[in-house]
JSON list of C-alpha atoms in Angstrom, two decimals:
[
{"chain": "A", "resi": 18, "resn": "UNK", "atom": "CA", "xyz": [-16.57, -36.21, -107.88]},
{"chain": "A", "resi": 19, "resn": "UNK", "atom": "CA", "xyz": [-17.80, -38.31, -104.97]},
{"chain": "A", "resi": 20, "resn": "UNK", "atom": "CA", "xyz": [-15.81, -40.68, -102.76]},
{"chain": "A", "resi": 21, "resn": "UNK", "atom": "CA", "xyz": [-16.70, -43.67, -104.90]},
{"chain": "A", "resi": 22, "resn": "UNK", "atom": "CA", "xyz": [-15.38, -41.99, -108.04]},
{"chain": "A", "resi": 23, "resn": "UNK", "atom": "CA", "xyz": [-12.11, -41.02, -106.34]},
{"chain": "A", "resi": 24, "resn": "UNK", "atom": "CA", "xyz": [-11.65, -44.54, -105.04]},
{"chain": "A", "resi": 25, "resn": "UNK", "atom": "CA", "xyz": [-12.39, -46.02, -108.47]},
{"chain": "A", "resi": 26, "resn": "UNK", "atom": "CA", "xyz": [-9.57, -43.91, -109.96]},
{"chain": "A", "resi": 27, "resn": "UNK", "atom": "CA", "xyz": [-7.16, -45.33, -107.37]},
{"chain": "A", "resi": 28, "resn": "UNK", "atom": "CA", "xyz": [-8.41, -48.89, -107.37]},
{"chain": "A", "resi": 29, "resn": "UNK", "atom": "CA", "xyz": [-5.69, -50.93, -109.03]},
{"chain": "A", "resi": 30, "resn": "UNK", "atom": "CA", "xyz": [-4.04, -54.21, -108.16]},
{"chain": "A", "resi": 31, "resn": "UNK", "atom": "CA", "xyz": [-1.12, -52.92, -106.07]},
{"chain": "A", "resi": 32, "resn": "UNK", "atom": "CA", "xyz": [-3.28, -50.86, -103.71]},
{"chain": "A", "resi": 33, "resn": "UNK", "atom": "CA", "xyz": [-5.58, -52.02, -100.91]},
{"chain": "A", "resi": 34, "resn": "UNK", "atom": "CA", "xyz": [-8.32, -49.53, -100.03]},
{"chain": "A", "resi": 35, "resn": "UNK", "atom": "CA", "xyz": [-9.63, -49.04, -96.50]},
{"chain": "A", "resi": 36, "resn": "UNK", "atom": "CA", "xyz": [-12.65, -46.94, -95.55]},
{"chain": "A", "resi": 37, "resn": "UNK", "atom": "CA", "xyz": [-14.39, -46.80, -92.19]},
{"chain": "A", "resi": 38, "resn": "UNK", "atom": "CA", "xyz": [-17.91, -45.86, -93.26]},
{"chain": "A", "resi": 39, "resn": "UNK", "atom": "CA", "xyz": [-19.11, -47.00, -96.67]},
{"chain": "A", "resi": 40, "resn": "UNK", "atom": "CA", "xyz": [-22.13, -44.73, -96.29]},
{"chain": "A", "resi": 41, "resn": "UNK", "atom": "CA", "xyz": [-19.96, -41.82, -97.45]},
{"chain": "A", "resi": 42, "resn": "UNK", "atom": "CA", "xyz": [-19.19, -43.39, -100.84]},
{"chain": "A", "resi": 43, "resn": "UNK", "atom": "CA", "xyz": [-21.86, -41.32, -102.58]},
{"chain": "A", "resi": 44, "resn": "UNK", "atom": "CA", "xyz": [-20.94, -38.15, -100.70]},
{"chain": "A", "resi": 45, "resn": "UNK", "atom": "CA", "xyz": [-19.45, -35.33, -102.75]},
{"chain": "A", "resi": 46, "resn": "UNK", "atom": "CA", "xyz": [-15.75, -34.65, -102.18]},
{"chain": "A", "resi": 47, "resn": "UNK", "atom": "CA", "xyz": [-15.36, -30.87, -101.98]},
{"chain": "A", "resi": 48, "resn": "UNK", "atom": "CA", "xyz": [-11.90, -30.21, -100.50]},
{"chain": "A", "resi": 49, "resn": "UNK", "atom": "CA", "xyz": [-9.75, -33.31, -101.04]},
{"chain": "A", "resi": 50, "resn": "UNK", "atom": "CA", "xyz": [-6.14, -33.54, -99.89]},
{"chain": "A", "resi": 51, "resn": "UNK", "atom": "CA", "xyz": [-3.79, -36.47, -100.52]},
{"chain": "A", "resi": 52, "resn": "UNK", "atom": "CA", "xyz": [-1.32, -37.28, -97.74]},
{"chain": "A", "resi": 53, "resn": "UNK", "atom": "CA", "xyz": [1.55, -39.60, -98.71]},
{"chain": "A", "resi": 54, "resn": "UNK", "atom": "CA", "xyz": [3.56, -41.44, -96.06]},
{"chain": "A", "resi": 55, "resn": "UNK", "atom": "CA", "xyz": [6.46, -43.86, -96.30]},
{"chain": "A", "resi": 56, "resn": "UNK", "atom": "CA", "xyz": [4.67, -46.15, -93.81]},
{"chain": "A", "resi": 57, "resn": "UNK", "atom": "CA", "xyz": [1.96, -46.34, -91.15]},
{"chain": "A", "resi": 58, "resn": "UNK", "atom": "CA", "xyz": [4.16, -47.43, -88.27]},
{"chain": "A", "resi": 59, "resn": "UNK", "atom": "CA", "xyz": [3.82, -45.95, -84.78]},
{"chain": "A", "resi": 60, "resn": "UNK", "atom": "CA", "xyz": [6.80, -43.65, -85.30]},
{"chain": "A", "resi": 61, "resn": "UNK", "atom": "CA", "xyz": [7.38, -39.90, -85.48]},
{"chain": "A", "resi": 62, "resn": "UNK", "atom": "CA", "xyz": [6.56, -38.86, -89.05]},
{"chain": "A", "resi": 63, "resn": "UNK", "atom": "CA", "xyz": [3.49, -41.09, -89.56]},
{"chain": "A", "resi": 64, "resn": "UNK", "atom": "CA", "xyz": [2.11, -39.98, -86.17]},
{"chain": "A", "resi": 65, "resn": "UNK", "atom": "CA", "xyz": [2.70, -36.33, -87.07]},
{"chain": "A", "resi": 66, "resn": "UNK", "atom": "CA", "xyz": [0.91, -36.90, -90.39]},
{"chain": "A", "resi": 67, "resn": "UNK", "atom": "CA", "xyz": [-1.96, -38.55, -88.49]},
{"chain": "A", "resi": 68, "resn": "UNK", "atom": "CA", "xyz": [-2.35, -35.46, -86.31]},
{"chain": "A", "resi": 69, "resn": "UNK", "atom": "CA", "xyz": [-2.24, -33.31, -89.45]},
{"chain": "A", "resi": 70, "resn": "UNK", "atom": "CA", "xyz": [-4.99, -35.45, -90.99]},
{"chain": "A", "resi": 71, "resn": "UNK", "atom": "CA", "xyz": [-7.20, -35.02, -87.91]},
{"chain": "A", "resi": 72, "resn": "UNK", "atom": "CA", "xyz": [-6.70, -31.25, -87.95]},
{"chain": "A", "resi": 73, "resn": "UNK", "atom": "CA", "xyz": [-7.52, -30.99, -91.67]},
{"chain": "A", "resi": 74, "resn": "UNK", "atom": "CA", "xyz": [-10.68, -33.09, -91.26]},
{"chain": "A", "resi": 75, "resn": "UNK", "atom": "CA", "xyz": [-11.87, -30.74, -88.51]},
{"chain": "A", "resi": 76, "resn": "UNK", "atom": "CA", "xyz": [-11.34, -27.83, -90.92]},
{"chain": "A", "resi": 77, "resn": "UNK", "atom": "CA", "xyz": [-13.60, -29.45, -93.50]},
{"chain": "A", "resi": 78, "resn": "UNK", "atom": "CA", "xyz": [-11.14, -31.20, -95.79]},
{"chain": "A", "resi": 79, "resn": "UNK", "atom": "CA", "xyz": [-11.61, -34.74, -97.09]},
{"chain": "A", "resi": 80, "resn": "UNK", "atom": "CA", "xyz": [-8.44, -36.73, -96.48]},
{"chain": "A", "resi": 81, "resn": "UNK", "atom": "CA", "xyz": [-7.04, -39.58, -98.55]},
{"chain": "A", "resi": 82, "resn": "UNK", "atom": "CA", "xyz": [-3.88, -41.23, -97.21]},
{"chain": "A", "resi": 83, "resn": "UNK", "atom": "CA", "xyz": [-1.53, -43.20, -99.45]},
{"chain": "A", "resi": 84, "resn": "UNK", "atom": "CA", "xyz": [1.15, -45.22, -97.66]},
{"chain": "A", "resi": 85, "resn": "UNK", "atom": "CA", "xyz": [3.90, -47.26, -99.26]},
{"chain": "A", "resi": 86, "resn": "UNK", "atom": "CA", "xyz": [3.76, -49.75, -96.37]},
{"chain": "A", "resi": 87, "resn": "UNK", "atom": "CA", "xyz": [1.00, -50.67, -93.91]},
{"chain": "A", "resi": 88, "resn": "UNK", "atom": "CA", "xyz": [1.27, -50.51, -90.14]},
{"chain": "A", "resi": 89, "resn": "UNK", "atom": "CA", "xyz": [-0.40, -50.22, -86.76]},
{"chain": "A", "resi": 90, "resn": "UNK", "atom": "CA", "xyz": [-1.63, -46.66, -87.39]},
{"chain": "A", "resi": 91, "resn": "UNK", "atom": "CA", "xyz": [-4.08, -47.78, -90.07]},
{"chain": "A", "resi": 92, "resn": "UNK", "atom": "CA", "xyz": [-7.03, -47.96, -87.69]},
{"chain": "A", "resi": 93, "resn": "UNK", "atom": "CA", "xyz": [-6.18, -44.56, -86.19]},
{"chain": "A", "resi": 94, "resn": "UNK", "atom": "CA", "xyz": [-6.18, -42.96, -89.64]},
{"chain": "A", "resi": 95, "resn": "UNK", "atom": "CA", "xyz": [-9.57, -44.53, -90.30]},
{"chain": "A", "resi": 96, "resn": "UNK", "atom": "CA", "xyz": [-10.81, -43.21, -86.95]},
{"chain": "A", "resi": 97, "resn": "UNK", "atom": "CA", "xyz": [-10.26, -39.62, -88.13]},
{"chain": "A", "resi": 98, "resn": "UNK", "atom": "CA", "xyz": [-12.38, -40.34, -91.23]},
{"chain": "A", "resi": 99, "resn": "UNK", "atom": "CA", "xyz": [-9.54, -40.74, -93.70]},
{"chain": "A", "resi": 100, "resn": "UNK", "atom": "CA", "xyz": [-9.68, -43.02, -96.71]},
{"chain": "A", "resi": 101, "resn": "UNK", "atom": "CA", "xyz": [-6.49, -45.08, -96.52]},
{"chain": "A", "resi": 102, "resn": "UNK", "atom": "CA", "xyz": [-4.74, -46.63, -99.50]},
{"chain": "A", "resi": 103, "resn": "UNK", "atom": "CA", "xyz": [-1.85, -48.99, -98.81]},
{"chain": "A", "resi": 104, "resn": "UNK", "atom": "CA", "xyz": [0.57, -49.77, -101.61]},
{"chain": "A", "resi": 105, "resn": "UNK", "atom": "CA", "xyz": [1.62, -53.41, -101.68]},
{"chain": "A", "resi": 106, "resn": "UNK", "atom": "CA", "xyz": [3.68, -53.61, -104.86]},
{"chain": "A", "resi": 107, "resn": "UNK", "atom": "CA", "xyz": [7.43, -54.12, -105.01]},
{"chain": "A", "resi": 108, "resn": "UNK", "atom": "CA", "xyz": [7.92, -51.14, -107.30]},
{"chain": "A", "resi": 109, "resn": "UNK", "atom": "CA", "xyz": [6.02, -47.85, -107.45]},
{"chain": "A", "resi": 110, "resn": "UNK", "atom": "CA", "xyz": [4.34, -47.19, -110.77]},
{"chain": "A", "resi": 111, "resn": "UNK", "atom": "CA", "xyz": [5.11, -43.46, -111.00]},
{"chain": "A", "resi": 112, "resn": "UNK", "atom": "CA", "xyz": [2.84, -42.88, -113.98]},
{"chain": "A", "resi": 113, "resn": "UNK", "atom": "CA", "xyz": [-0.16, -44.34, -112.15]},
{"chain": "A", "resi": 114, "resn": "UNK", "atom": "CA", "xyz": [0.77, -42.42, -109.03]},
{"chain": "A", "resi": 115, "resn": "UNK", "atom": "CA", "xyz": [0.89, -39.16, -111.00]},
{"chain": "A", "resi": 116, "resn": "UNK", "atom": "CA", "xyz": [-2.54, -39.89, -112.51]},
{"chain": "A", "resi": 117, "resn": "UNK", "atom": "CA", "xyz": [-3.83, -40.36, -108.96]},
{"chain": "A", "resi": 118, "resn": "UNK", "atom": "CA", "xyz": [-2.14, -37.30, -107.46]},
{"chain": "A", "resi": 119, "resn": "UNK", "atom": "CA", "xyz": [-3.38, -34.83, -110.09]},
{"chain": "A", "resi": 120, "resn": "UNK", "atom": "CA", "xyz": [-6.94, -35.46, -108.89]},
{"chain": "A", "resi": 121, "resn": "UNK", "atom": "CA", "xyz": [-6.10, -33.51, -105.71]},
{"chain": "A", "resi": 122, "resn": "UNK", "atom": "CA", "xyz": [-5.68, -29.73, -105.42]},
{"chain": "A", "resi": 123, "resn": "UNK", "atom": "CA", "xyz": [-2.98, -30.35, -102.78]},
{"chain": "A", "resi": 124, "resn": "UNK", "atom": "CA", "xyz": [-0.62, -33.22, -101.99]},
{"chain": "A", "resi": 125, "resn": "UNK", "atom": "CA", "xyz": [1.40, -33.52, -98.76]},
{"chain": "A", "resi": 126, "resn": "UNK", "atom": "CA", "xyz": [4.47, -35.78, -98.77]},
{"chain": "A", "resi": 127, "resn": "UNK", "atom": "CA", "xyz": [6.39, -36.61, -95.58]},
{"chain": "A", "resi": 128, "resn": "UNK", "atom": "CA", "xyz": [10.11, -37.28, -95.03]},
{"chain": "A", "resi": 129, "resn": "UNK", "atom": "CA", "xyz": [13.27, -37.01, -97.12]},
{"chain": "A", "resi": 130, "resn": "UNK", "atom": "CA", "xyz": [12.86, -40.71, -97.90]},
{"chain": "A", "resi": 131, "resn": "UNK", "atom": "CA", "xyz": [10.09, -39.84, -100.36]},
{"chain": "A", "resi": 132, "resn": "UNK", "atom": "CA", "xyz": [12.22, -37.43, -102.39]},
{"chain": "A", "resi": 133, "resn": "UNK", "atom": "CA", "xyz": [11.77, -39.57, -105.56]},
{"chain": "A", "resi": 134, "resn": "UNK", "atom": "CA", "xyz": [8.00, -39.11, -105.28]},
{"chain": "A", "resi": 135, "resn": "UNK", "atom": "CA", "xyz": [8.39, -35.37, -104.79]},
{"chain": "A", "resi": 136, "resn": "UNK", "atom": "CA", "xyz": [10.53, -35.16, -107.93]},
{"chain": "A", "resi": 137, "resn": "UNK", "atom": "CA", "xyz": [7.80, -36.88, -109.94]},
{"chain": "A", "resi": 138, "resn": "UNK", "atom": "CA", "xyz": [4.70, -35.30, -108.42]},
{"chain": "A", "resi": 139, "resn": "UNK", "atom": "CA", "xyz": [5.67, -31.64, -107.96]},
{"chain": "A", "resi": 140, "resn": "UNK", "atom": "CA", "xyz": [5.84, -30.85, -111.71]},
{"chain": "A", "resi": 141, "resn": "UNK", "atom": "CA", "xyz": [2.33, -32.24, -112.38]},
{"chain": "A", "resi": 142, "resn": "UNK", "atom": "CA", "xyz": [0.39, -31.35, -109.21]},
{"chain": "A", "resi": 143, "resn": "UNK", "atom": "CA", "xyz": [-1.15, -27.95, -108.49]},
{"chain": "A", "resi": 144, "resn": "UNK", "atom": "CA", "xyz": [0.44, -27.80, -105.02]},
{"chain": "A", "resi": 145, "resn": "UNK", "atom": "CA", "xyz": [2.90, -30.21, -103.45]},
{"chain": "A", "resi": 146, "resn": "UNK", "atom": "CA", "xyz": [3.87, -29.73, -99.80]},
{"chain": "A", "resi": 147, "resn": "UNK", "atom": "CA", "xyz": [7.00, -31.61, -98.69]},
{"chain": "A", "resi": 148, "resn": "UNK", "atom": "CA", "xyz": [7.25, -31.91, -94.91]},
{"chain": "A", "resi": 149, "resn": "UNK", "atom": "CA", "xyz": [10.81, -32.63, -93.75]},
{"chain": "A", "resi": 150, "resn": "UNK", "atom": "CA", "xyz": [11.88, -33.50, -90.21]},
{"chain": "A", "resi": 151, "resn": "UNK", "atom": "CA", "xyz": [15.17, -35.39, -90.55]},
{"chain": "A", "resi": 152, "resn": "UNK", "atom": "CA", "xyz": [18.57, -34.66, -89.05]},
{"chain": "A", "resi": 153, "resn": "UNK", "atom": "CA", "xyz": [21.76, -33.72, -90.88]},
{"chain": "A", "resi": 154, "resn": "UNK", "atom": "CA", "xyz": [22.78, -37.34, -91.52]},
{"chain": "A", "resi": 155, "resn": "UNK", "atom": "CA", "xyz": [19.83, -38.00, -93.83]},
{"chain": "A", "resi": 156, "resn": "UNK", "atom": "CA", "xyz": [20.44, -34.88, -95.92]},
{"chain": "A", "resi": 157, "resn": "UNK", "atom": "CA", "xyz": [23.84, -36.28, -96.87]},
{"chain": "A", "resi": 158, "resn": "UNK", "atom": "CA", "xyz": [22.11, -39.12, -98.73]},
{"chain": "A", "resi": 159, "resn": "UNK", "atom": "CA", "xyz": [19.84, -36.81, -100.76]},
{"chain": "A", "resi": 160, "resn": "UNK", "atom": "CA", "xyz": [20.43, -36.00, -104.44]},
{"chain": "A", "resi": 161, "resn": "UNK", "atom": "CA", "xyz": [19.67, -32.29, -104.02]},
{"chain": "A", "resi": 162, "resn": "UNK", "atom": "CA", "xyz": [20.24, -31.33, -107.65]},
{"chain": "A", "resi": 163, "resn": "UNK", "atom": "CA", "xyz": [17.24, -33.36, -108.79]},
{"chain": "A", "resi": 164, "resn": "UNK", "atom": "CA", "xyz": [14.70, -31.55, -106.59]},
{"chain": "A", "resi": 165, "resn": "UNK", "atom": "CA", "xyz": [12.66, -29.34, -108.94]},
{"chain": "A", "resi": 166, "resn": "UNK", "atom": "CA", "xyz": [12.72, -25.58, -108.33]},
{"chain": "A", "resi": 167, "resn": "UNK", "atom": "CA", "xyz": [9.14, -24.75, -109.25]},
{"chain": "A", "resi": 168, "resn": "UNK", "atom": "CA", "xyz": [6.47, -22.53, -107.61]},
{"chain": "A", "resi": 169, "resn": "UNK", "atom": "CA", "xyz": [4.13, -25.47, -107.01]},
{"chain": "A", "resi": 170, "resn": "UNK", "atom": "CA", "xyz": [6.58, -27.15, -104.59]},
{"chain": "A", "resi": 171, "resn": "UNK", "atom": "CA", "xyz": [6.37, -25.85, -101.03]},
{"chain": "A", "resi": 172, "resn": "UNK", "atom": "CA", "xyz": [8.94, -27.16, -98.54]},
{"chain": "A", "resi": 173, "resn": "UNK", "atom": "CA", "xyz": [7.87, -27.34, -94.90]},
{"chain": "A", "resi": 174, "resn": "UNK", "atom": "CA", "xyz": [10.17, -28.05, -91.98]},
{"chain": "A", "resi": 175, "resn": "UNK", "atom": "CA", "xyz": [9.50, -29.55, -88.57]},
{"chain": "A", "resi": 176, "resn": "UNK", "atom": "CA", "xyz": [11.55, -26.88, -86.74]},
{"chain": "A", "resi": 177, "resn": "UNK", "atom": "CA", "xyz": [13.83, -23.88, -87.27]},
{"chain": "A", "resi": 178, "resn": "UNK", "atom": "CA", "xyz": [16.81, -26.25, -87.03]},
{"chain": "A", "resi": 179, "resn": "UNK", "atom": "CA", "xyz": [15.47, -28.35, -89.90]},
{"chain": "A", "resi": 180, "resn": "UNK", "atom": "CA", "xyz": [14.93, -25.13, -91.90]},
{"chain": "A", "resi": 181, "resn": "UNK", "atom": "CA", "xyz": [18.62, -24.38, -91.41]},
{"chain": "A", "resi": 182, "resn": "UNK", "atom": "CA", "xyz": [19.53, -27.83, -92.73]},
{"chain": "A", "resi": 183, "resn": "UNK", "atom": "CA", "xyz": [17.24, -27.39, -95.75]},
{"chain": "A", "resi": 184, "resn": "UNK", "atom": "CA", "xyz": [18.86, -24.03, -96.51]},
{"chain": "A", "resi": 185, "resn": "UNK", "atom": "CA", "xyz": [22.40, -25.41, -96.06]},
{"chain": "A", "resi": 186, "resn": "UNK", "atom": "CA", "xyz": [22.03, -28.66, -98.00]},
{"chain": "A", "resi": 187, "resn": "UNK", "atom": "CA", "xyz": [19.37, -27.75, -100.56]},
{"chain": "A", "resi": 188, "resn": "UNK", "atom": "CA", "xyz": [19.74, -23.99, -100.89]},
{"chain": "A", "resi": 189, "resn": "UNK", "atom": "CA", "xyz": [15.97, -23.66, -100.46]},
{"chain": "A", "resi": 190, "resn": "UNK", "atom": "CA", "xyz": [13.77, -21.64, -98.17]},
{"chain": "A", "resi": 191, "resn": "UNK", "atom": "CA", "xyz": [11.13, -23.40, -96.08]},
{"chain": "A", "resi": 192, "resn": "UNK", "atom": "CA", "xyz": [8.32, -22.60, -93.70]},
{"chain": "A", "resi": 193, "resn": "UNK", "atom": "CA", "xyz": [8.15, -24.14, -90.24]},
{"chain": "A", "resi": 194, "resn": "UNK", "atom": "CA", "xyz": [5.14, -26.40, -89.77]},
{"chain": "A", "resi": 195, "resn": "UNK", "atom": "CA", "xyz": [5.73, -27.71, -86.30]},
{"chain": "A", "resi": 196, "resn": "UNK", "atom": "CA", "xyz": [3.33, -30.66, -86.30]},
{"chain": "A", "resi": 197, "resn": "UNK", "atom": "CA", "xyz": [3.97, -32.37, -82.99]},
{"chain": "A", "resi": 198, "resn": "UNK", "atom": "CA", "xyz": [2.82, -35.59, -81.37]},
{"chain": "A", "resi": 199, "resn": "UNK", "atom": "CA", "xyz": [-0.03, -34.66, -79.06]},
{"chain": "A", "resi": 200, "resn": "UNK", "atom": "CA", "xyz": [0.73, -34.52, -75.34]},
{"chain": "A", "resi": 201, "resn": "UNK", "atom": "CA", "xyz": [-1.80, -37.24, -74.48]},
{"chain": "A", "resi": 202, "resn": "UNK", "atom": "CA", "xyz": [0.27, -39.75, -76.43]},
{"chain": "A", "resi": 203, "resn": "UNK", "atom": "CA", "xyz": [3.15, -39.11, -74.04]},
{"chain": "A", "resi": 204, "resn": "UNK", "atom": "CA", "xyz": [1.73, -38.70, -70.58]},
{"chain": "A", "resi": 205, "resn": "UNK", "atom": "CA", "xyz": [-1.76, -40.20, -70.70]},
{"chain": "A", "resi": 206, "resn": "UNK", "atom": "CA", "xyz": [-0.67, -43.02, -68.36]},
{"chain": "A", "resi": 207, "resn": "UNK", "atom": "CA", "xyz": [1.01, -40.76, -65.82]},
{"chain": "A", "resi": 208, "resn": "UNK", "atom": "CA", "xyz": [-0.72, -39.68, -62.63]},
{"chain": "A", "resi": 209, "resn": "UNK", "atom": "CA", "xyz": [0.06, -37.24, -59.82]},
{"chain": "A", "resi": 210, "resn": "UNK", "atom": "CA", "xyz": [1.16, -40.19, -57.68]},
{"chain": "A", "resi": 211, "resn": "UNK", "atom": "CA", "xyz": [4.00, -41.11, -60.04]},
{"chain": "A", "resi": 212, "resn": "UNK", "atom": "CA", "xyz": [7.30, -40.57, -58.25]},
{"chain": "A", "resi": 213, "resn": "UNK", "atom": "CA", "xyz": [9.61, -40.99, -61.25]},
{"chain": "A", "resi": 214, "resn": "UNK", "atom": "CA", "xyz": [9.19, -39.94, -64.86]},
{"chain": "A", "resi": 215, "resn": "UNK", "atom": "CA", "xyz": [11.35, -41.74, -67.39]},
{"chain": "A", "resi": 216, "resn": "UNK", "atom": "CA", "xyz": [12.23, -39.97, -70.63]},
{"chain": "A", "resi": 217, "resn": "UNK", "atom": "CA", "xyz": [12.96, -42.04, -73.71]},
{"chain": "A", "resi": 218, "resn": "UNK", "atom": "CA", "xyz": [14.84, -40.20, -76.45]},
{"chain": "A", "resi": 219, "resn": "UNK", "atom": "CA", "xyz": [15.44, -42.02, -79.69]},
{"chain": "A", "resi": 220, "resn": "UNK", "atom": "CA", "xyz": [17.18, -40.70, -82.79]},
{"chain": "A", "resi": 221, "resn": "UNK", "atom": "CA", "xyz": [20.54, -39.65, -84.09]},
{"chain": "A", "resi": 222, "resn": "UNK", "atom": "CA", "xyz": [22.97, -37.16, -82.57]},
{"chain": "A", "resi": 223, "resn": "UNK", "atom": "CA", "xyz": [25.16, -35.49, -85.16]},
{"chain": "A", "resi": 224, "resn": "UNK", "atom": "CA", "xyz": [28.81, -35.02, -84.29]}
]
């Protein structure tokens, strides 16, 4: 299948499709991967997924990104030659989503928030990778018993600590995939003349 045929399969009313270079539409898609994000905001998980997309493109994969909400990272995803699909409906049509996902040899889903998608996609997709980075608080909200225990579902963690949480709350093993925000995003505006460096730490601290 070429890009145009993939896009045609995903072109329905609730999805807006964004592509940087229409010249690739007739190009054959050889190693497609679908990345699914809860949004495209300039926050931790979407940025980590963006860096993952850039790395996969450099390794020769063709990346399609499906996001449930748009955001400021859209242009950056396009800049790394991803096809971006933004869902705009109020409810996710799981049957349509499954028909889309099965076109891809591998699907990567980020965050615990997308557990309902993992439950639906893992049984029908060849390989589903679920990348989890959240703290203990978010695991308490998860319905662990409904996560399928099947060989096609691979759970990835952002750190050894997250692997411990996955093991404790879900009783599952996971592999650490420490996808980090690149250094240049943090200190690109700093110079040797800076006298003070301010650190901004946002998140939750578990008691």
